[in-house]
mmCIF file of N, CA, C and O in Angstrom:
data_model
loop_
_atom_site.group_PDB
_atom_site.id
_atom_site.type_symbol
_atom_site.label_atom_id
_atom_site.label_comp_id
_atom_site.label_asym_id
_atom_site.label_seq_id
_atom_site.Cartn_x
_atom_site.Cartn_y
_atom_site.Cartn_z
ATOM 1 N N MET A 1 -19.059 12.254 7.771
ATOM 2 C CA MET A 1 -19.807 11.425 6.863
ATOM 3 C C MET A 1 -21.304 11.600 7.084
ATOM 4 O O MET A 1 -21.988 10.650 7.408
ATOM 5 N N ALA A 2 -21.800 12.756 6.948
ATOM 6 C CA ALA A 2 -23.208 13.023 7.218
ATOM 7 C C ALA A 2 -24.109 12.647 6.039
ATOM 8 O O ALA A 2 -25.300 12.471 6.220
ATOM 9 N N SER A 3 -23.551 12.506 4.830
ATOM 10 C CA SER A 3 -24.407 12.239 3.672
ATOM 11 C C SER A 3 -24.811 10.769 3.615
ATOM 12 O O SER A 3 -24.078 9.889 4.031
ATOM 13 N N GLY A 4 -25.998 10.511 3.073
ATOM 14 C CA GLY A 4 -26.467 9.151 2.892
ATOM 15 C C GLY A 4 -26.944 8.502 4.181
ATOM 16 O O GLY A 4 -26.981 9.113 5.242
ATOM 17 N N ALA A 5 -27.309 7.229 4.049
ATOM 18 C CA ALA A 5 -27.814 6.448 5.186
ATOM 19 C C ALA A 5 -26.705 5.576 5.754
ATOM 20 O O ALA A 5 -25.750 5.236 5.055
ATOM 21 N N ASP A 6 -26.853 5.219 7.018
ATOM 22 C CA ASP A 6 -25.887 4.319 7.635
ATOM 23 C C ASP A 6 -25.943 2.959 6.942
ATOM 24 O O ASP A 6 -27.004 2.358 6.838
ATOM 25 N N PRO A 7 -24.789 2.467 6.476
ATOM 26 C CA PRO A 7 -24.785 1.144 5.840
ATOM 27 C C PRO A 7 -24.824 0.045 6.908
ATOM 28 O O PRO A 7 -24.660 0.314 8.097
ATOM 29 N N ASP A 8 -25.018 -1.159 6.455
ATOM 30 C CA ASP A 8 -24.938 -2.317 7.339
ATOM 31 C C ASP A 8 -23.557 -2.300 8.002
ATOM 32 O O ASP A 8 -22.545 -2.155 7.316
ATOM 33 N N PRO A 9 -23.482 -2.425 9.324
ATOM 34 C CA PRO A 9 -22.189 -2.366 9.998
ATOM 35 C C PRO A 9 -21.180 -3.384 9.478
ATOM 36 O O PRO A 9 -19.972 -3.123 9.489
ATOM 37 N N ARG A 10 -21.646 -4.508 8.997
ATOM 38 C CA ARG A 10 -20.720 -5.516 8.462
ATOM 39 C C ARG A 10 -19.934 -4.964 7.282
ATOM 40 O O ARG A 10 -18.739 -5.235 7.136
ATOM 41 N N PHE A 11 -20.598 -4.157 6.444
ATOM 42 C CA PHE A 11 -19.906 -3.583 5.294
ATOM 43 C C PHE A 11 -18.914 -2.510 5.737
ATOM 44 O O PHE A 11 -17.822 -2.393 5.183
ATOM 45 N N THR A 12 -19.296 -1.741 6.721
ATOM 46 C CA THR A 12 -18.385 -0.719 7.250
ATOM 47 C C THR A 12 -17.151 -1.377 7.862
ATOM 48 O O THR A 12 -16.020 -0.942 7.646
ATOM 49 N N PHE A 13 -17.363 -2.461 8.623
ATOM 50 C CA PHE A 13 -16.228 -3.162 9.233
ATOM 51 C C PHE A 13 -15.354 -3.828 8.168
ATOM 52 O O PHE A 13 -14.125 -3.846 8.292
ATOM 53 N N ALA A 14 -15.969 -4.359 7.124
ATOM 54 C CA ALA A 14 -15.195 -4.955 6.034
ATOM 55 C C ALA A 14 -14.348 -3.891 5.339
ATOM 56 O O ALA A 14 -13.184 -4.137 4.989
ATOM 57 N N ASN A 15 -14.917 -2.722 5.136
ATOM 58 C CA ASN A 15 -14.176 -1.616 4.537
ATOM 59 C C ASN A 15 -12.990 -1.227 5.422
ATOM 60 O O ASN A 15 -11.894 -0.981 4.939
ATOM 61 N N GLU A 16 -13.222 -1.206 6.725
ATOM 62 C CA GLU A 16 -12.149 -0.867 7.659
ATOM 63 C C GLU A 16 -11.054 -1.936 7.652
ATOM 64 O O GLU A 16 -9.862 -1.612 7.690
ATOM 65 N N ARG A 17 -11.434 -3.207 7.589
ATOM 66 C CA ARG A 17 -10.436 -4.290 7.541
ATOM 67 C C ARG A 17 -9.595 -4.188 6.271
ATOM 68 O O ARG A 17 -8.380 -4.407 6.300
ATOM 69 N N THR A 18 -10.240 -3.844 5.164
ATOM 70 C CA THR A 18 -9.504 -3.674 3.914
ATOM 71 C C THR A 18 -8.518 -2.518 4.030
ATOM 72 O O THR A 18 -7.360 -2.621 3.615
ATOM 73 N N PHE A 19 -8.969 -1.410 4.620
ATOM 74 C CA PHE A 19 -8.078 -0.267 4.846
ATOM 75 C C PHE A 19 -6.870 -0.686 5.681
ATOM 76 O O PHE A 19 -5.729 -0.378 5.355
ATOM 77 N N LEU A 20 -7.118 -1.426 6.755
ATOM 78 C CA LEU A 20 -6.020 -1.850 7.628
ATOM 79 C C LEU A 20 -5.069 -2.813 6.922
ATOM 80 O O LEU A 20 -3.859 -2.794 7.161
ATOM 81 N N ALA A 21 -5.587 -3.638 6.026
ATOM 82 C CA ALA A 21 -4.728 -4.532 5.251
ATOM 83 C C ALA A 21 -3.798 -3.729 4.338
ATOM 84 O O ALA A 21 -2.608 -4.038 4.209
ATOM 85 N N TRP A 22 -4.341 -2.677 3.711
ATOM 86 C CA TRP A 22 -3.499 -1.816 2.875
ATOM 87 C C TRP A 22 -2.470 -1.076 3.728
ATOM 88 O O TRP A 22 -1.329 -0.872 3.299
ATOM 89 N N ILE A 23 -2.845 -0.688 4.936
ATOM 90 C CA ILE A 23 -1.895 -0.013 5.821
ATOM 91 C C ILE A 23 -0.774 -0.978 6.226
ATOM 92 O O ILE A 23 0.397 -0.595 6.299
ATOM 93 N N ARG A 24 -1.114 -2.241 6.494
ATOM 94 C CA ARG A 24 -0.078 -3.234 6.806
ATOM 95 C C ARG A 24 0.870 -3.402 5.630
ATOM 96 O O ARG A 24 2.093 -3.518 5.814
ATOM 97 N N THR A 25 0.340 -3.415 4.427
ATOM 98 C CA THR A 25 1.187 -3.515 3.239
ATOM 99 C C THR A 25 2.081 -2.289 3.128
ATOM 100 O O THR A 25 3.270 -2.402 2.803
ATOM 101 N N SER A 26 1.528 -1.132 3.413
ATOM 102 C CA SER A 26 2.305 0.101 3.396
ATOM 103 C C SER A 26 3.449 0.041 4.411
ATOM 104 O O SER A 26 4.592 0.398 4.100
ATOM 105 N N LEU A 27 3.146 -0.420 5.612
ATOM 106 C CA LEU A 27 4.184 -0.553 6.634
ATOM 107 C C LEU A 27 5.261 -1.559 6.219
ATOM 108 O O LEU A 27 6.452 -1.361 6.492
ATOM 109 N N ALA A 28 4.854 -2.638 5.552
ATOM 110 C CA ALA A 28 5.827 -3.628 5.074
ATOM 111 C C ALA A 28 6.767 -3.011 4.039
ATOM 112 O O ALA A 28 7.976 -3.276 4.042
ATOM 113 N N LEU A 29 6.218 -2.189 3.146
ATOM 114 C CA LEU A 29 7.066 -1.517 2.161
ATOM 115 C C LEU A 29 8.029 -0.545 2.829
ATOM 116 O O LEU A 29 9.207 -0.466 2.452
ATOM 117 N N LEU A 30 7.546 0.189 3.814
ATOM 118 C CA LEU A 30 8.427 1.105 4.549
ATOM 119 C C LEU A 30 9.526 0.331 5.271
ATOM 120 O O LEU A 30 10.708 0.717 5.236
ATOM 121 N N ALA A 31 9.166 -0.775 5.914
ATOM 122 C CA ALA A 31 10.165 -1.596 6.612
ATOM 123 C C ALA A 31 11.167 -2.193 5.632
ATOM 124 O O ALA A 31 12.364 -2.273 5.937
ATOM 125 N N ALA A 32 10.692 -2.599 4.458
ATOM 126 C CA ALA A 32 11.602 -3.147 3.449
ATOM 127 C C ALA A 32 12.593 -2.093 2.972
ATOM 128 O O ALA A 32 13.783 -2.385 2.793
ATOM 129 N N GLY A 33 12.122 -0.869 2.785
ATOM 130 C CA GLY A 33 13.028 0.203 2.370
ATOM 131 C C GLY A 33 14.083 0.500 3.422
ATOM 132 O O GLY A 33 15.269 0.623 3.110
ATOM 133 N N VAL A 34 13.664 0.593 4.665
ATOM 134 C CA VAL A 34 14.616 0.843 5.752
ATOM 135 C C VAL A 34 15.568 -0.343 5.897
ATOM 136 O O VAL A 34 16.781 -0.176 6.040
ATOM 137 N N GLY A 35 15.030 -1.560 5.840
ATOM 138 C CA GLY A 35 15.860 -2.753 5.974
ATOM 139 C C GLY A 35 16.873 -2.885 4.857
ATOM 140 O O GLY A 35 18.032 -3.248 5.090
ATOM 141 N N LEU A 36 16.454 -2.595 3.651
ATOM 142 C CA LEU A 36 17.367 -2.675 2.516
ATOM 143 C C LEU A 36 18.519 -1.696 2.687
ATOM 144 O O LEU A 36 19.684 -2.048 2.496
ATOM 145 N N GLU A 37 18.206 -0.492 3.080
ATOM 146 C CA GLU A 37 19.257 0.517 3.264
ATOM 147 C C GLU A 37 20.151 0.177 4.459
ATOM 148 O O GLU A 37 21.360 0.357 4.415
ATOM 149 N N ALA A 38 19.564 -0.328 5.529
ATOM 150 C CA ALA A 38 20.326 -0.573 6.749
ATOM 151 C C ALA A 38 21.150 -1.856 6.704
ATOM 152 O O ALA A 38 22.243 -1.904 7.279
ATOM 153 N N PHE A 39 20.645 -2.887 6.034
ATOM 154 C CA PHE A 39 21.274 -4.194 6.155
ATOM 155 C C PHE A 39 21.854 -4.771 4.873
ATOM 156 O O PHE A 39 22.490 -5.820 4.912
ATOM 157 N N ALA A 40 21.651 -4.119 3.736
ATOM 158 C CA ALA A 40 22.176 -4.675 2.483
ATOM 159 C C ALA A 40 23.695 -4.565 2.419
ATOM 160 O O ALA A 40 24.343 -5.369 1.760
ATOM 161 N N GLY A 41 24.247 -3.580 3.117
ATOM 162 C CA GLY A 41 25.705 -3.427 3.159
ATOM 163 C C GLY A 41 26.316 -3.364 1.779
ATOM 164 O O GLY A 41 25.876 -2.617 0.914
ATOM 165 N N GLU A 42 27.333 -4.185 1.575
ATOM 166 C CA GLU A 42 28.053 -4.204 0.297
ATOM 167 C C GLU A 42 27.470 -5.213 -0.681
ATOM 168 O O GLU A 42 28.033 -5.441 -1.735
ATOM 169 N N ALA A 43 26.346 -5.839 -0.327
ATOM 170 C CA ALA A 43 25.734 -6.819 -1.220
ATOM 171 C C ALA A 43 25.241 -6.167 -2.508
ATOM 172 O O ALA A 43 25.218 -6.799 -3.554
ATOM 173 N N LEU A 44 24.846 -4.902 -2.428
ATOM 174 C CA LEU A 44 24.399 -4.144 -3.596
ATOM 175 C C LEU A 44 25.245 -2.893 -3.714
ATOM 176 O O LEU A 44 25.759 -2.381 -2.711
ATOM 177 N N THR A 45 25.357 -2.381 -4.922
ATOM 178 C CA THR A 45 26.079 -1.124 -5.083
ATOM 179 C C THR A 45 25.312 -0.022 -4.348
ATOM 180 O O THR A 45 24.083 -0.065 -4.267
ATOM 181 N N PRO A 46 26.017 0.953 -3.792
ATOM 182 C CA PRO A 46 25.328 2.010 -3.038
ATOM 183 C C PRO A 46 24.254 2.733 -3.843
ATOM 184 O O PRO A 46 23.178 3.021 -3.315
ATOM 185 N N SER A 47 24.506 3.000 -5.108
ATOM 186 C CA SER A 47 23.503 3.733 -5.896
ATOM 187 C C SER A 47 22.239 2.897 -6.098
ATOM 188 O O SER A 47 21.123 3.405 -5.946
ATOM 189 N N LEU A 48 22.383 1.606 -6.398
ATOM 190 C CA LEU A 48 21.214 0.743 -6.564
ATOM 191 C C LEU A 48 20.467 0.607 -5.237
ATOM 192 O O LEU A 48 19.235 0.675 -5.199
ATOM 193 N N ARG A 49 21.209 0.435 -4.157
ATOM 194 C CA ARG A 49 20.591 0.310 -2.831
ATOM 195 C C ARG A 49 19.788 1.553 -2.484
ATOM 196 O O ARG A 49 18.660 1.461 -2.010
ATOM 197 N N HIS A 50 20.338 2.737 -2.742
ATOM 198 C CA HIS A 50 19.637 3.993 -2.444
ATOM 199 C C HIS A 50 18.379 4.146 -3.290
ATOM 200 O O HIS A 50 17.331 4.556 -2.789
ATOM 201 N N VAL A 51 18.482 3.819 -4.578
ATOM 202 C CA VAL A 51 17.329 3.946 -5.474
ATOM 203 C C VAL A 51 16.218 2.993 -5.049
ATOM 204 O O VAL A 51 15.048 3.384 -4.954
ATOM 205 N N LEU A 52 16.568 1.737 -4.784
ATOM 206 C CA LEU A 52 15.553 0.755 -4.394
ATOM 207 C C LEU A 52 14.929 1.100 -3.042
ATOM 208 O O LEU A 52 13.711 1.031 -2.874
ATOM 209 N N ALA A 53 15.762 1.479 -2.080
ATOM 210 C CA ALA A 53 15.229 1.836 -0.762
ATOM 211 C C ALA A 53 14.323 3.059 -0.861
ATOM 212 O O ALA A 53 13.239 3.082 -0.266
ATOM 213 N N SER A 54 14.751 4.053 -1.622
ATOM 214 C CA SER A 54 13.912 5.251 -1.797
ATOM 215 C C SER A 54 12.600 4.906 -2.484
ATOM 216 O O SER A 54 11.536 5.401 -2.095
ATOM 217 N N GLY A 55 12.660 4.046 -3.489
ATOM 218 C CA GLY A 55 11.446 3.630 -4.180
ATOM 219 C C GLY A 55 10.474 2.912 -3.250
ATOM 220 O O GLY A 55 9.264 3.158 -3.283
ATOM 221 N N LEU A 56 11.001 2.035 -2.402
ATOM 222 C CA LEU A 56 10.146 1.331 -1.445
ATOM 223 C C LEU A 56 9.534 2.291 -0.436
ATOM 224 O O LEU A 56 8.360 2.163 -0.077
ATOM 225 N N LEU A 57 10.315 3.250 0.031
ATOM 226 C CA LEU A 57 9.798 4.224 0.995
ATOM 227 C C LEU A 57 8.718 5.111 0.379
ATOM 228 O O LEU A 57 7.675 5.355 0.999
ATOM 229 N N VAL A 58 8.950 5.560 -0.837
ATOM 230 C CA VAL A 58 7.945 6.385 -1.515
ATOM 231 C C VAL A 58 6.690 5.561 -1.789
ATOM 232 O O VAL A 58 5.559 6.040 -1.594
ATOM 233 N N ALA A 59 6.863 4.303 -2.205
ATOM 234 C CA ALA A 59 5.711 3.439 -2.460
ATOM 235 C C ALA A 59 4.913 3.207 -1.183
ATOM 236 O O ALA A 59 3.672 3.243 -1.201
ATOM 237 N N GLY A 60 5.598 2.987 -0.070
ATOM 238 C CA GLY A 60 4.904 2.771 1.200
ATOM 239 C C GLY A 60 4.117 3.986 1.642
ATOM 240 O O GLY A 60 2.957 3.876 2.058
ATOM 241 N N ALA A 61 4.724 5.151 1.537
ATOM 242 C CA ALA A 61 4.027 6.380 1.932
ATOM 243 C C ALA A 61 2.855 6.665 0.991
ATOM 244 O O ALA A 61 1.766 7.037 1.442
ATOM 245 N N SER A 62 3.064 6.465 -0.295
ATOM 246 C CA SER A 62 1.989 6.696 -1.270
ATOM 247 C C SER A 62 0.830 5.730 -1.057
ATOM 248 O O SER A 62 -0.341 6.107 -1.163
ATOM 249 N N LEU A 63 1.156 4.483 -0.738
ATOM 250 C CA LEU A 63 0.107 3.492 -0.528
ATOM 251 C C LEU A 63 -0.732 3.826 0.701
ATOM 252 O O LEU A 63 -1.949 3.632 0.695
ATOM 253 N N ALA A 64 -0.108 4.363 1.746
ATOM 254 C CA ALA A 64 -0.874 4.752 2.928
ATOM 255 C C ALA A 64 -1.874 5.854 2.582
ATOM 256 O O ALA A 64 -3.039 5.802 3.005
ATOM 257 N N LEU A 65 -1.454 6.822 1.810
ATOM 258 C CA LEU A 65 -2.369 7.894 1.389
ATOM 259 C C LEU A 65 -3.465 7.354 0.475
ATOM 260 O O LEU A 65 -4.636 7.720 0.611
ATOM 261 N N THR A 66 -3.092 6.469 -0.436
ATOM 262 C CA THR A 66 -4.072 5.870 -1.338
ATOM 263 C C THR A 66 -5.085 5.026 -0.569
ATOM 264 O O THR A 66 -6.278 5.026 -0.883
ATOM 265 N N ALA A 67 -4.604 4.308 0.454
ATOM 266 C CA ALA A 67 -5.505 3.469 1.261
ATOM 267 C C ALA A 67 -6.546 4.324 1.969
ATOM 268 O O ALA A 67 -7.733 3.970 2.006
ATOM 269 N N PHE A 68 -6.115 5.456 2.510
ATOM 270 C CA PHE A 68 -7.072 6.330 3.179
ATOM 271 C C PHE A 68 -8.085 6.882 2.190
ATOM 272 O O PHE A 68 -9.291 6.904 2.455
ATOM 273 N N SER A 69 -7.605 7.318 1.036
ATOM 274 C CA SER A 69 -8.497 7.862 0.015
ATOM 275 C C SER A 69 -9.515 6.813 -0.427
ATOM 276 O O SER A 69 -10.709 7.102 -0.562
ATOM 277 N N ARG A 70 -9.063 5.581 -0.627
ATOM 278 C CA ARG A 70 -9.972 4.513 -1.041
ATOM 279 C C ARG A 70 -10.982 4.193 0.053
ATOM 280 O O ARG A 70 -12.151 3.947 -0.217
ATOM 281 N N TRP A 71 -10.527 4.151 1.305
ATOM 282 C CA TRP A 71 -11.442 3.902 2.419
ATOM 283 C C TRP A 71 -12.544 4.956 2.429
ATOM 284 O O TRP A 71 -13.724 4.637 2.569
ATOM 285 N N LEU A 72 -12.159 6.219 2.277
ATOM 286 C CA LEU A 72 -13.125 7.316 2.303
ATOM 287 C C LEU A 72 -14.119 7.209 1.142
ATOM 288 O O LEU A 72 -15.328 7.343 1.338
ATOM 289 N N ARG A 73 -13.613 6.951 -0.070
ATOM 290 C CA ARG A 73 -14.497 6.811 -1.228
ATOM 291 C C ARG A 73 -15.430 5.616 -1.073
ATOM 292 O O ARG A 73 -16.605 5.688 -1.433
ATOM 293 N N SER A 74 -14.916 4.520 -0.526
ATOM 294 C CA SER A 74 -15.752 3.329 -0.318
ATOM 295 C C SER A 74 -16.833 3.586 0.722
ATOM 296 O O SER A 74 -17.983 3.166 0.553
ATOM 297 N N GLU A 75 -16.463 4.273 1.785
ATOM 298 C CA GLU A 75 -17.441 4.572 2.833
ATOM 299 C C GLU A 75 -18.560 5.461 2.284
ATOM 300 O O GLU A 75 -19.739 5.237 2.564
ATOM 301 N N ARG A 76 -18.184 6.447 1.496
ATOM 302 C CA ARG A 76 -19.205 7.317 0.883
ATOM 303 C C ARG A 76 -20.105 6.522 -0.066
ATOM 304 O O ARG A 76 -21.316 6.706 -0.074
ATOM 305 N N ALA A 77 -19.494 5.638 -0.856
ATOM 306 C CA ALA A 77 -20.277 4.831 -1.792
ATOM 307 C C ALA A 77 -21.247 3.921 -1.039
ATOM 308 O O ALA A 77 -22.406 3.762 -1.451
ATOM 309 N N LEU A 78 -20.798 3.332 0.063
ATOM 310 C CA LEU A 78 -21.684 2.489 0.874
ATOM 311 C C LEU A 78 -22.867 3.294 1.407
ATOM 312 O O LEU A 78 -24.006 2.838 1.392
ATOM 313 N N ARG A 79 -22.602 4.498 1.892
ATOM 314 C CA ARG A 79 -23.651 5.337 2.464
ATOM 315 C C ARG A 79 -24.642 5.833 1.413
ATOM 316 O O ARG A 79 -25.806 6.040 1.707
ATOM 317 N N GLU A 80 -24.160 6.028 0.195
ATOM 318 C CA GLU A 80 -25.013 6.568 -0.865
ATOM 319 C C GLU A 80 -25.566 5.486 -1.791
ATOM 320 O O GLU A 80 -26.235 5.800 -2.775
ATOM 321 N N GLY A 81 -25.276 4.219 -1.496
ATOM 322 C CA GLY A 81 -25.812 3.125 -2.291
ATOM 323 C C GLY A 81 -25.216 3.009 -3.684
ATOM 324 O O GLY A 81 -25.847 2.474 -4.583
ATOM 325 N N ARG A 82 -24.005 3.511 -3.873
ATOM 326 C CA ARG A 82 -23.342 3.439 -5.176
ATOM 327 C C ARG A 82 -22.395 2.243 -5.219
ATOM 328 O O ARG A 82 -22.105 1.632 -4.211
ATOM 329 N N SER A 83 -21.874 1.944 -6.403
ATOM 330 C CA SER A 83 -20.876 0.888 -6.561
ATOM 331 C C SER A 83 -19.578 1.303 -5.883
ATOM 332 O O SER A 83 -19.242 2.495 -5.833
ATOM 333 N N LEU A 84 -18.844 0.323 -5.388
ATOM 334 C CA LEU A 84 -17.573 0.596 -4.726
ATOM 335 C C LEU A 84 -16.495 0.915 -5.765
ATOM 336 O O LEU A 84 -16.549 0.413 -6.891
ATOM 337 N N PRO A 85 -15.512 1.725 -5.394
ATOM 338 C CA PRO A 85 -14.431 2.042 -6.332
ATOM 339 C C PRO A 85 -13.575 0.811 -6.606
ATOM 340 O O PRO A 85 -13.495 -0.101 -5.786
ATOM 341 N N GLY A 86 -12.929 0.806 -7.751
ATOM 342 C CA GLY A 86 -12.066 -0.312 -8.131
ATOM 343 C C GLY A 86 -10.730 -0.284 -7.410
ATOM 344 O O GLY A 86 -10.397 0.650 -6.686
ATOM 345 N N LEU A 87 -9.952 -1.342 -7.628
ATOM 346 C CA LEU A 87 -8.630 -1.464 -7.003
ATOM 347 C C LEU A 87 -7.553 -1.022 -7.988
ATOM 348 O O LEU A 87 -6.731 -1.816 -8.427
ATOM 349 N N GLY A 88 -7.529 0.230 -8.327
ATOM 350 C CA GLY A 88 -6.573 0.729 -9.305
ATOM 351 C C GLY A 88 -5.127 0.629 -8.873
ATOM 352 O O GLY A 88 -4.231 0.516 -9.703
ATOM 353 N N VAL A 89 -4.854 0.636 -7.582
ATOM 354 C CA VAL A 89 -3.480 0.633 -7.106
ATOM 355 C C VAL A 89 -2.883 -0.774 -7.060
ATOM 356 O O VAL A 89 -1.668 -0.938 -7.098
ATOM 357 N N ALA A 90 -3.691 -1.801 -7.010
ATOM 358 C CA ALA A 90 -3.198 -3.173 -6.851
ATOM 359 C C ALA A 90 -2.258 -3.604 -7.987
ATOM 360 O O ALA A 90 -1.173 -4.128 -7.715
ATOM 361 N N PRO A 91 -2.616 -3.420 -9.264
ATOM 362 C CA PRO A 91 -1.687 -3.828 -10.327
ATOM 363 C C PRO A 91 -0.382 -3.029 -10.308
ATOM 364 O O PRO A 91 0.691 -3.583 -10.535
ATOM 365 N N VAL A 92 -0.477 -1.756 -10.011
ATOM 366 C CA VAL A 92 0.728 -0.912 -9.940
ATOM 367 C C VAL A 92 1.639 -1.403 -8.822
ATOM 368 O O VAL A 92 2.861 -1.523 -8.994
ATOM 369 N N LEU A 93 1.057 -1.711 -7.680
ATOM 370 C CA LEU A 93 1.827 -2.219 -6.543
ATOM 371 C C LEU A 93 2.480 -3.552 -6.883
ATOM 372 O O LEU A 93 3.659 -3.768 -6.595
ATOM 373 N N ALA A 94 1.740 -4.451 -7.512
ATOM 374 C CA ALA A 94 2.276 -5.764 -7.865
ATOM 375 C C ALA A 94 3.456 -5.641 -8.829
ATOM 376 O O ALA A 94 4.507 -6.279 -8.633
ATOM 377 N N VAL A 95 3.315 -4.822 -9.850
ATOM 378 C CA VAL A 95 4.400 -4.636 -10.820
ATOM 379 C C VAL A 95 5.602 -3.969 -10.154
ATOM 380 O O VAL A 95 6.754 -4.368 -10.363
ATOM 381 N N GLY A 96 5.357 -2.970 -9.309
ATOM 382 C CA GLY A 96 6.449 -2.283 -8.631
ATOM 383 C C GLY A 96 7.244 -3.195 -7.709
ATOM 384 O O GLY A 96 8.482 -3.180 -7.721
ATOM 385 N N VAL A 97 6.559 -4.008 -6.935
ATOM 386 C CA VAL A 97 7.251 -4.936 -6.034
ATOM 387 C C VAL A 97 8.018 -5.990 -6.839
ATOM 388 O O VAL A 97 9.149 -6.345 -6.502
ATOM 389 N N ALA A 98 7.408 -6.476 -7.924
ATOM 390 C CA ALA A 98 8.098 -7.456 -8.763
ATOM 391 C C ALA A 98 9.358 -6.864 -9.386
ATOM 392 O O ALA A 98 10.420 -7.512 -9.395
ATOM 393 N N LEU A 99 9.276 -5.642 -9.882
ATOM 394 C CA LEU A 99 10.455 -4.994 -10.466
ATOM 395 C C LEU A 99 11.538 -4.749 -9.424
ATOM 396 O O LEU A 99 12.729 -4.914 -9.701
ATOM 397 N N CYS A 100 11.130 -4.364 -8.226
ATOM 398 C CA CYS A 100 12.092 -4.138 -7.153
ATOM 399 C C CYS A 100 12.801 -5.442 -6.795
ATOM 400 O O CYS A 100 14.020 -5.481 -6.632
ATOM 401 N N GLY A 101 12.034 -6.515 -6.668
ATOM 402 C CA GLY A 101 12.635 -7.815 -6.376
ATOM 403 C C GLY A 101 13.589 -8.260 -7.464
ATOM 404 O O GLY A 101 14.676 -8.774 -7.190
ATOM 405 N N LEU A 102 13.192 -8.058 -8.709
ATOM 406 C CA LEU A 102 14.053 -8.404 -9.836
ATOM 407 C C LEU A 102 15.340 -7.581 -9.820
ATOM 408 O O LEU A 102 16.423 -8.110 -10.067
ATOM 409 N N ALA A 103 15.245 -6.300 -9.503
ATOM 410 C CA ALA A 103 16.435 -5.433 -9.439
ATOM 411 C C ALA A 103 17.372 -5.892 -8.323
ATOM 412 O O ALA A 103 18.595 -5.878 -8.495
ATOM 413 N N VAL A 104 16.826 -6.325 -7.188
ATOM 414 C CA VAL A 104 17.667 -6.818 -6.094
ATOM 415 C C VAL A 104 18.389 -8.090 -6.528
ATOM 416 O O VAL A 104 19.593 -8.239 -6.304
ATOM 417 N N VAL A 105 17.681 -9.012 -7.180
ATOM 418 C CA VAL A 105 18.309 -10.263 -7.625
ATOM 419 C C VAL A 105 19.414 -9.960 -8.635
ATOM 420 O O VAL A 105 20.527 -10.497 -8.541
ATOM 421 N N ILE A 106 19.127 -9.116 -9.603
ATOM 422 C CA ILE A 106 20.155 -8.765 -10.609
ATOM 423 C C ILE A 106 21.333 -8.078 -9.924
ATOM 424 O O ILE A 106 22.489 -8.374 -10.234
ATOM 425 N N GLY A 107 21.047 -7.166 -8.982
ATOM 426 C CA GLY A 107 22.129 -6.490 -8.273
ATOM 427 C C GLY A 107 22.997 -7.454 -7.485
ATOM 428 O O GLY A 107 24.219 -7.318 -7.444
ATOM 429 N N LEU A 108 22.381 -8.455 -6.862
ATOM 430 C CA LEU A 108 23.151 -9.449 -6.109
ATOM 431 C C LEU A 108 23.992 -10.322 -7.023
ATOM 432 O O LEU A 108 25.131 -10.656 -6.716
ATOM 433 N N VAL A 109 23.448 -10.702 -8.195
ATOM 434 C CA VAL A 109 24.196 -11.531 -9.139
ATOM 435 C C VAL A 109 25.366 -10.762 -9.714
ATOM 436 O O VAL A 109 26.478 -11.292 -9.817
ATOM 437 N N VAL A 110 25.147 -9.513 -10.059
ATOM 438 C CA VAL A 110 26.211 -8.697 -10.634
ATOM 439 C C VAL A 110 27.301 -8.411 -9.602
ATOM 440 O O VAL A 110 28.494 -8.439 -9.927
ATOM 441 N N ALA A 111 26.916 -8.201 -8.351
ATOM 442 C CA ALA A 111 27.888 -7.874 -7.303
ATOM 443 C C ALA A 111 28.751 -9.062 -6.917
ATOM 444 O O ALA A 111 29.861 -8.892 -6.422
ATOM 445 N N SER A 112 28.268 -10.279 -7.142
ATOM 446 C CA SER A 112 29.059 -11.448 -6.712
ATOM 447 C C SER A 112 29.911 -12.018 -7.786
ATOM 448 O O SER A 112 30.424 -11.611 -8.638
#
C-alpha cells in the first residue's frame, strides 16, 4: 500500500474491524453448511440438504474473498482521499440467507 498518504489510524482500524466482521459472517455460513450436512439427518431430503449445504459453503467462501477485496479497496480509498466503496454484497447476502432459511422451513414441513 505505498500509494497515497497514511490515513488516520482510527479509520484503518475501523476498516479492519469491518473486514473481521465479514470474516466472522463468512465463518458462520461455512459452519452452517457443515452443520446442516452433518446434523440434519433425515429431517430434510438428501437432495435438498446437499443443495442448501453446498450453497452455504459457496456463499461463505465467496464472502471471505469479497471481504478481502472490499477491505483492500477501502484501504486504498482511505489513503487516496476518495469515497469508500458501497456494500454491494450485503443485500445479496441477506436475500440468500433468507431464501436458505425459507427452504429449510419448507423442507421440514414437507418432510413431516
